[in-house]
Amino acid sequence: MAAQLIDGKKVAADIREGLKKEIAELKSKGINPGLAVVLIGENPASKKYVSSKEKICEEIGIKSFGHKLPESITQEELIKLIDNLNSDKNVHGILVQLPLPKHLNEKEVMNRISPAKDVDGFGPDALGKLLLDEPGFVACTPHGAMKMLEAYNIDPKGKHAVVVGRSVIVGKPLALLLLRKHATVTMAHSRTPDLKDVCLKADILCVAVGKAKMITGDMIKEGAAVVDIGINVTPEGKIVGDVDFDAAKERAAYITPVPGGAGPMTIAMLMYNTVLAAKMTVGIKVEM
Ligand code: NDP
């Protein structure tokens, strides 16, 4: 039986629609949510991501402040820019598009972003709060994955969730979010033996590795919900996920497509965090 498609595009559009209304209301109170987007160098994928983010900011009414800087920028110059953005009252959220050129210290840059403006949720404050189950900015891609499950009434409670990939920006926060929703969570990575056996136990299988179609149909438990976060470009120039979609959809009950799943959700959750950041500056109590 073919799986039901989890339509990330649609869920993201619904979230943007809700935000549009909230932003209009904030503006009527004199609060203009603003997002600073810092792009360094000429990486084509980064340029594309930044332009999609700016387009969506415009669509929903967030003011975007673009900072497009040359590859030659020094660490000191970049830190100075972050400091300026940290103190700019019109900027509620700061996004530094990764990866940074090799000569820059990514960790120092990301840690310099004020916790109150860390809308990517990559900094130690946001990650610490996630671990402590305290309100804070949740990293956009894992948050988007959870919102997709929620939109299709897939409750992680009591289920066995397997997260393949343990990065700080996707795998680890996603495992914590699933745990928060009372799933029993297994994390798998490159040193996990018998990945197939592990995946076959997953009622919810989330994959964030970056290897085209590495999760084959025979690794999917019948009736599982599959969230594919990977983005890979094939030699033919096609964008595919980490899961072999055509084979997996014959066994799964739910599956996210690539493109059209985690991608649009990530941007929607960035906008969500920016609106939260704007609300917090004026003391509006927010659910996070
Ligand atoms: P990283 O490279 O930081 O992490 C990849 C993870 O995959 C690591 O934990 C690694 O294990 C694990 N891994 C590698 N090979 C295997 C293997 N053979 N079996 C099991 N695990 C393996 O990647 P990211 O988390 O940053 O991104 C993952 C994917 O998600 C990429 O395709 C990326 O483009 C995509 N992505 C998509 C986003 C979206 O908006 N849709 C946003 C962010 C990322 P180990 O730790 O042992 O090395």
Short mmCIF file of C-alpha atoms and ligand atoms in Angstrom, two decimals:
data_model
loop_
_atom_site.label_atom_id
_atom_site.label_comp_id
_atom_site.label_asym_id
_atom_site.label_seq_id
_atom_site.Cartn_x
_atom_site.Cartn_y
_atom_site.Cartn_z
CA MET A 1 0.00 0.00 0.00
CA ALA A 2 1.42 3.39 -0.92
CA ALA A 3 2.13 5.73 1.95
CA GLN A 4 0.31 8.97 2.56
CA LEU A 5 2.47 11.89 1.54
CA ILE A 6 3.36 14.33 4.32
CA ASP A 7 3.05 17.56 2.39
CA GLY A 8 5.66 19.85 3.93
CA LYS A 9 4.87 22.55 1.39
CA LYS A 10 1.27 22.70 2.53
CA VAL A 11 2.09 22.54 6.27
CA ALA A 12 4.67 25.30 5.77
CA ALA A 13 2.17 27.43 3.83
CA ASP A 14 -0.34 27.07 6.68
CA ILE A 15 2.29 28.13 9.22
CA ARG A 16 3.25 31.14 7.08
CA GLU A 17 -0.39 32.13 6.79
CA GLY A 18 -0.78 32.08 10.58
CA LEU A 19 2.42 34.10 10.98
CA LYS A 20 1.27 36.66 8.41
CA LYS A 21 -1.73 37.45 10.63
CA GLU A 22 0.41 37.62 13.78
CA ILE A 23 2.88 39.93 12.05
CA ALA A 24 0.09 42.26 10.88
CA GLU A 25 -1.14 42.41 14.48
CA LEU A 26 2.36 43.12 15.79
CA LYS A 27 2.81 45.88 13.21
CA SER A 28 -0.44 47.48 14.33
CA LYS A 29 1.23 47.75 17.77
CA GLY A 30 4.36 49.31 16.25
CA ILE A 31 6.49 46.15 16.29
CA ASN A 32 8.12 45.31 12.96
CA PRO A 33 9.76 41.87 13.10
CA GLY A 34 13.19 42.03 11.48
CA LEU A 35 15.62 39.30 10.41
CA ALA A 36 19.27 39.96 9.55
CA VAL A 37 20.60 37.48 7.00
CA VAL A 38 24.39 37.26 6.71
CA LEU A 39 25.79 35.61 3.60
CA ILE A 40 29.51 35.28 3.03
CA GLY A 41 31.07 34.37 -0.29
CA GLU A 42 29.60 32.92 -3.44
CA ASN A 43 28.47 29.39 -2.49
CA PRO A 44 25.58 28.83 -4.97
CA ALA A 45 23.52 26.66 -2.58
CA SER A 46 23.90 29.24 0.22
CA LYS A 47 22.90 32.05 -2.15
CA LYS A 48 19.81 30.10 -3.15
CA TYR A 49 18.80 29.41 0.47
CA VAL A 50 19.29 33.05 1.42
CA SER A 51 17.22 34.31 -1.48
CA SER A 52 14.35 31.91 -0.58
CA LYS A 53 14.47 33.13 3.01
CA GLU A 54 14.41 36.78 1.92
CA LYS A 55 11.52 36.11 -0.44
CA ILE A 56 9.45 34.50 2.30
CA CYS A 57 10.27 37.32 4.74
CA GLU A 58 8.85 39.73 2.20
CA GLU A 59 5.79 37.56 1.55
CA ILE A 60 4.76 37.45 5.21
CA GLY A 61 5.83 40.93 6.28
CA ILE A 62 9.16 40.37 8.05
CA LYS A 63 11.75 43.03 7.26
CA SER A 64 14.93 41.35 6.07
CA PHE A 65 18.29 43.04 6.44
CA GLY A 66 20.65 41.43 3.93
CA HIS A 67 24.40 41.50 4.61
CA LYS A 68 26.18 40.00 1.60
CA LEU A 69 29.88 40.02 2.29
CA PRO A 70 32.96 39.00 0.31
CA GLU A 71 34.78 35.73 0.95
CA SER A 72 37.79 37.82 2.06
CA ILE A 73 36.06 39.13 5.21
CA THR A 74 38.14 38.62 8.36
CA GLN A 75 37.00 37.04 11.59
CA GLU A 76 37.29 40.41 13.37
CA GLU A 77 35.10 42.15 10.76
CA LEU A 78 32.47 39.44 10.97
CA ILE A 79 32.43 39.51 14.78
CA LYS A 80 32.05 43.28 14.65
CA LEU A 81 29.05 42.91 12.32
CA ILE A 82 27.45 40.37 14.68
CA ASP A 83 28.00 42.73 17.61
CA ASN A 84 26.33 45.56 15.67
CA LEU A 85 23.37 43.34 14.79
CA ASN A 86 23.12 42.18 18.41
CA SER A 87 22.57 45.78 19.50
CA ASP A 88 20.37 46.87 16.56
CA LYS A 89 16.82 47.27 17.89
CA ASN A 90 15.29 46.74 14.43
CA VAL A 91 16.86 43.29 14.18
CA HIS A 92 15.05 40.60 16.16
CA GLY A 93 16.71 37.57 14.64
CA ILE A 94 20.17 36.94 13.18
CA LEU A 95 20.87 34.22 10.67
CA VAL A 96 24.40 33.47 9.50
CA GLN A 97 24.20 31.19 6.48
CA LEU A 98 26.45 28.17 6.91
CA PRO A 99 28.90 26.83 5.94
CA LEU A 100 31.33 29.72 6.41
CA PRO A 101 34.54 29.90 4.37
CA LYS A 102 37.29 27.76 5.91
CA HIS A 103 39.39 30.66 7.28
CA LEU A 104 36.54 31.77 9.57
CA ASN A 105 35.90 30.28 13.01
CA GLU A 106 32.28 29.16 12.67
CA LYS A 107 31.86 28.25 16.32
CA GLU A 108 33.04 31.64 17.57
CA VAL A 109 30.74 33.43 15.11
CA MET A 110 27.67 31.37 16.02
CA ASN A 111 28.35 31.71 19.75
CA ARG A 112 28.62 35.48 19.38
CA ILE A 113 24.97 35.81 18.30
CA SER A 114 22.92 37.08 21.22
CA PRO A 115 20.81 34.22 22.66
CA ALA A 116 17.77 36.53 22.33
CA LYS A 117 18.34 36.71 18.54
CA ASP A 118 19.53 33.14 17.89
CA VAL A 119 16.58 32.25 15.66
CA ASP A 120 18.50 29.33 14.13
CA GLY A 121 18.65 27.78 17.59
CA PHE A 122 22.25 26.59 17.08
CA GLY A 123 23.85 28.38 20.03
CA PRO A 124 24.64 26.89 23.47
CA ASP A 125 21.82 28.78 25.17
CA ALA A 126 19.14 27.46 22.79
CA LEU A 127 20.56 23.94 22.82
CA GLY A 128 20.91 23.95 26.61
CA LYS A 129 17.30 25.02 27.01
CA LEU A 130 16.19 22.27 24.66
CA LEU A 131 18.03 19.72 26.77
CA LEU A 132 16.54 21.16 29.96
CA ASP A 133 13.02 21.26 28.47
CA GLU A 134 12.89 25.01 29.02
CA PRO A 135 11.33 27.47 26.57
CA GLY A 136 13.85 28.60 23.95
CA PHE A 137 14.46 28.77 20.22
CA VAL A 138 14.26 25.33 18.68
CA ALA A 139 16.49 24.61 15.67
CA CYS A 140 14.37 25.08 12.56
CA THR A 141 14.81 21.79 10.69
CA PRO A 142 14.08 19.47 13.63
CA HIS A 143 11.26 21.75 14.74
CA GLY A 144 9.82 21.58 11.21
CA ALA A 145 10.05 17.78 11.26
CA MET A 146 8.03 17.71 14.50
CA LYS A 147 5.44 20.10 13.08
CA MET A 148 4.96 17.82 10.06
CA LEU A 149 4.31 14.84 12.34
CA GLU A 150 1.88 16.94 14.37
CA ALA A 151 0.03 18.12 11.26
CA TYR A 152 -0.64 14.50 10.31
CA ASN A 153 -1.59 13.47 13.87
CA ILE A 154 1.42 11.21 14.22
CA ASP A 155 1.93 11.18 17.97
CA PRO A 156 5.43 10.03 19.00
CA LYS A 157 4.18 9.00 22.47
CA GLY A 158 4.99 5.37 23.13
CA LYS A 159 6.48 4.89 19.65
CA HIS A 160 9.99 3.84 18.80
CA ALA A 161 11.66 6.68 16.92
CA VAL A 162 14.98 6.21 15.18
CA VAL A 163 17.02 9.25 14.15
CA VAL A 164 19.81 8.53 11.70
CA GLY A 165 22.45 11.29 11.88
CA ARG A 166 23.67 13.04 15.03
CA SER A 167 24.56 16.56 13.93
CA VAL A 168 24.07 19.46 16.33
CA ILE A 169 21.77 21.22 13.87
CA VAL A 170 19.47 18.31 12.99
CA GLY A 171 19.91 14.85 14.51
CA LYS A 172 20.60 15.66 18.17
CA PRO A 173 17.88 18.31 18.62
CA LEU A 174 15.40 16.13 16.75
CA ALA A 175 16.10 13.20 19.09
CA LEU A 176 15.49 15.49 22.08
CA LEU A 177 12.23 16.78 20.61
CA LEU A 178 10.99 13.24 20.02
CA LEU A 179 11.97 12.34 23.57
CA ARG A 180 10.08 15.40 24.81
CA LYS A 181 7.02 13.95 23.08
CA HIS A 182 7.56 10.64 24.90
CA ALA A 183 8.97 8.53 22.09
CA THR A 184 11.57 5.88 22.86
CA VAL A 185 14.47 7.22 20.84
CA THR A 186 17.42 5.50 19.22
CA MET A 187 20.13 7.58 17.57
CA ALA A 188 22.12 6.02 14.76
CA HIS A 189 25.25 7.33 13.06
CA SER A 190 28.18 6.27 10.92
CA ARG A 191 29.51 3.87 13.57
CA THR A 192 26.18 2.13 14.15
CA PRO A 193 26.47 -1.54 13.20
CA ASP A 194 23.47 -3.18 11.51
CA LEU A 195 21.74 0.06 10.57
CA LYS A 196 19.10 -1.94 8.73
CA ASP A 197 18.09 -3.79 11.92
CA VAL A 198 17.90 -0.51 13.82
CA CYS A 199 15.79 1.18 11.14
CA LEU A 200 13.45 -1.79 10.88
CA LYS A 201 12.45 -1.17 14.52
CA ALA A 202 11.38 2.41 13.81
CA ASP A 203 7.74 3.41 14.01
CA ILE A 204 9.04 6.87 13.20
CA LEU A 205 12.20 7.00 11.10
CA CYS A 206 13.95 10.35 10.67
CA VAL A 207 17.00 10.52 8.45
CA ALA A 208 19.53 13.37 8.26
CA VAL A 209 22.74 12.05 6.77
CA GLY A 210 23.39 13.59 3.36
CA LYS A 211 23.75 10.40 1.30
CA ALA A 212 21.38 9.93 -1.60
CA LYS A 213 18.93 7.04 -1.16
CA MET A 214 21.05 5.33 1.54
CA ILE A 215 17.88 4.16 3.30
CA THR A 216 16.47 1.48 1.05
CA GLY A 217 12.91 0.13 1.03
CA ASP A 218 13.89 -3.03 2.94
CA MET A 219 15.04 -0.86 5.88
CA ILE A 220 11.54 0.50 6.48
CA LYS A 221 9.15 -1.10 8.96
CA GLU A 222 5.67 -1.70 7.52
CA GLY A 223 3.44 1.20 8.56
CA ALA A 224 6.25 3.52 9.69
CA ALA A 225 6.26 7.29 9.38
CA VAL A 226 9.35 8.39 7.46
CA VAL A 227 10.78 11.89 7.68
CA ASP A 228 13.54 12.45 5.14
CA ILE A 229 15.66 15.49 5.89
CA GLY A 230 18.55 14.84 3.52
CA ILE A 231 19.15 17.03 0.51
CA ASN A 232 21.37 15.53 -2.18
CA VAL A 233 22.00 16.42 -5.79
CA THR A 234 22.35 13.44 -8.14
CA PRO A 235 24.87 13.48 -11.02
CA GLU A 236 21.85 14.26 -13.26
CA GLY A 237 21.16 17.37 -11.18
CA LYS A 238 18.05 15.99 -9.48
CA ILE A 239 17.39 16.75 -5.81
CA VAL A 240 16.77 13.62 -3.76
CA GLY A 241 16.64 12.76 -0.07
CA ASP A 242 18.48 10.16 1.99
CA VAL A 243 15.60 7.71 1.60
CA ASP A 244 14.80 5.76 -1.55
CA PHE A 245 11.37 7.36 -1.80
CA ASP A 246 9.79 5.07 -4.40
CA ALA A 247 10.67 1.89 -2.52
CA ALA A 248 10.01 3.33 0.96
CA LYS A 249 6.54 4.58 0.10
CA GLU A 250 5.43 1.00 -0.58
CA ARG A 251 6.10 0.07 3.06
CA ALA A 252 5.65 3.26 5.05
CA ALA A 253 2.29 4.62 6.17
CA TYR A 254 3.50 8.24 5.91
CA ILE A 255 6.46 9.75 4.12
CA THR A 256 7.89 13.21 3.45
CA PRO A 257 9.01 13.96 -0.11
CA VAL A 258 12.29 15.63 -1.10
CA PRO A 259 11.92 18.33 -2.25
CA GLY A 260 8.71 19.55 -0.65
CA GLY A 261 9.10 18.17 2.87
CA ALA A 262 11.68 19.30 5.40
CA GLY A 263 13.00 22.13 3.17
CA PRO A 264 9.99 24.47 3.18
CA MET A 265 9.33 23.61 6.84
CA THR A 266 12.82 24.76 7.84
CA ILE A 267 12.20 28.22 6.39
CA ALA A 268 8.72 28.42 7.93
CA MET A 269 10.17 27.65 11.37
CA LEU A 270 12.85 30.29 10.91
CA MET A 271 10.07 32.82 10.36
CA TYR A 272 8.24 31.41 13.39
CA ASN A 273 11.33 31.93 15.56
CA THR A 274 11.80 35.47 14.23
CA VAL A 275 8.23 36.35 15.20
CA LEU A 276 8.83 34.81 18.66
CA ALA A 277 11.99 36.90 19.03
CA ALA A 278 10.09 40.07 18.11
CA LYS A 279 7.33 39.27 20.60
CA MET A 280 9.83 38.62 23.38
CA THR A 281 11.45 42.05 22.97
CA VAL A 282 8.19 43.65 24.05
CA GLY A 283 7.50 41.15 26.81
CA ILE A 284 4.65 39.31 25.06
CA LYS A 285 4.39 35.93 26.74
CA VAL A 286 5.07 33.24 24.17
CA GLU A 287 4.62 29.50 24.03
CA MET A 288 7.78 27.87 22.68
P1 NDP B 1 26.22 16.26 8.99
O1 NDP B 1 27.19 15.94 7.91
O2 NDP B 1 26.58 17.27 10.01
O3 NDP B 1 25.85 14.92 9.76
C1 NDP B 1 25.59 13.74 9.07
C2 NDP B 1 25.32 12.64 10.05
O4 NDP B 1 25.11 11.45 9.30
C3 NDP B 1 26.47 12.36 11.01
O5 NDP B 1 26.00 12.21 12.31
C4 NDP B 1 27.08 11.04 10.49
O6 NDP B 1 27.59 10.22 11.49
C5 NDP B 1 25.85 10.39 9.89
N1 NDP B 1 26.23 9.40 8.87
C6 NDP B 1 27.11 9.55 7.85
N2 NDP B 1 27.21 8.41 7.15
C7 NDP B 1 26.38 7.52 7.74
C8 NDP B 1 26.04 6.18 7.49
N3 NDP B 1 26.58 5.51 6.47
N4 NDP B 1 25.17 5.57 8.30
C9 NDP B 1 24.61 6.23 9.35
N5 NDP B 1 24.87 7.53 9.63
C10 NDP B 1 25.76 8.15 8.84
O7 NDP B 1 24.87 16.63 8.25
P2 NDP B 1 23.62 17.57 8.66
O8 NDP B 1 22.94 17.01 9.84
O9 NDP B 1 24.02 18.97 8.65
O10 NDP B 1 22.71 17.33 7.37
C11 NDP B 1 22.24 16.05 7.02
C12 NDP B 1 21.45 16.15 5.75
O11 NDP B 1 20.31 16.97 5.98
C13 NDP B 1 22.19 16.79 4.58
O12 NDP B 1 21.77 16.18 3.39
C14 NDP B 1 21.72 18.23 4.61
O13 NDP B 1 21.78 18.84 3.34
C15 NDP B 1 20.31 18.04 5.05
N6 NDP B 1 19.75 19.21 5.71
C16 NDP B 1 18.54 19.65 5.26
C17 NDP B 1 17.96 20.75 5.79
C18 NDP B 1 16.64 21.16 5.28
O14 NDP B 1 16.30 22.33 5.41
N7 NDP B 1 15.86 20.28 4.71
C19 NDP B 1 18.62 21.53 6.84
C20 NDP B 1 19.84 20.94 7.32
C21 NDP B 1 20.39 19.83 6.75
P3 NDP B 1 28.91 10.59 12.36
O15 NDP B 1 28.43 11.62 13.34
O16 NDP B 1 29.28 9.31 12.97
O17 NDP B 1 29.91 11.14 11.40
#
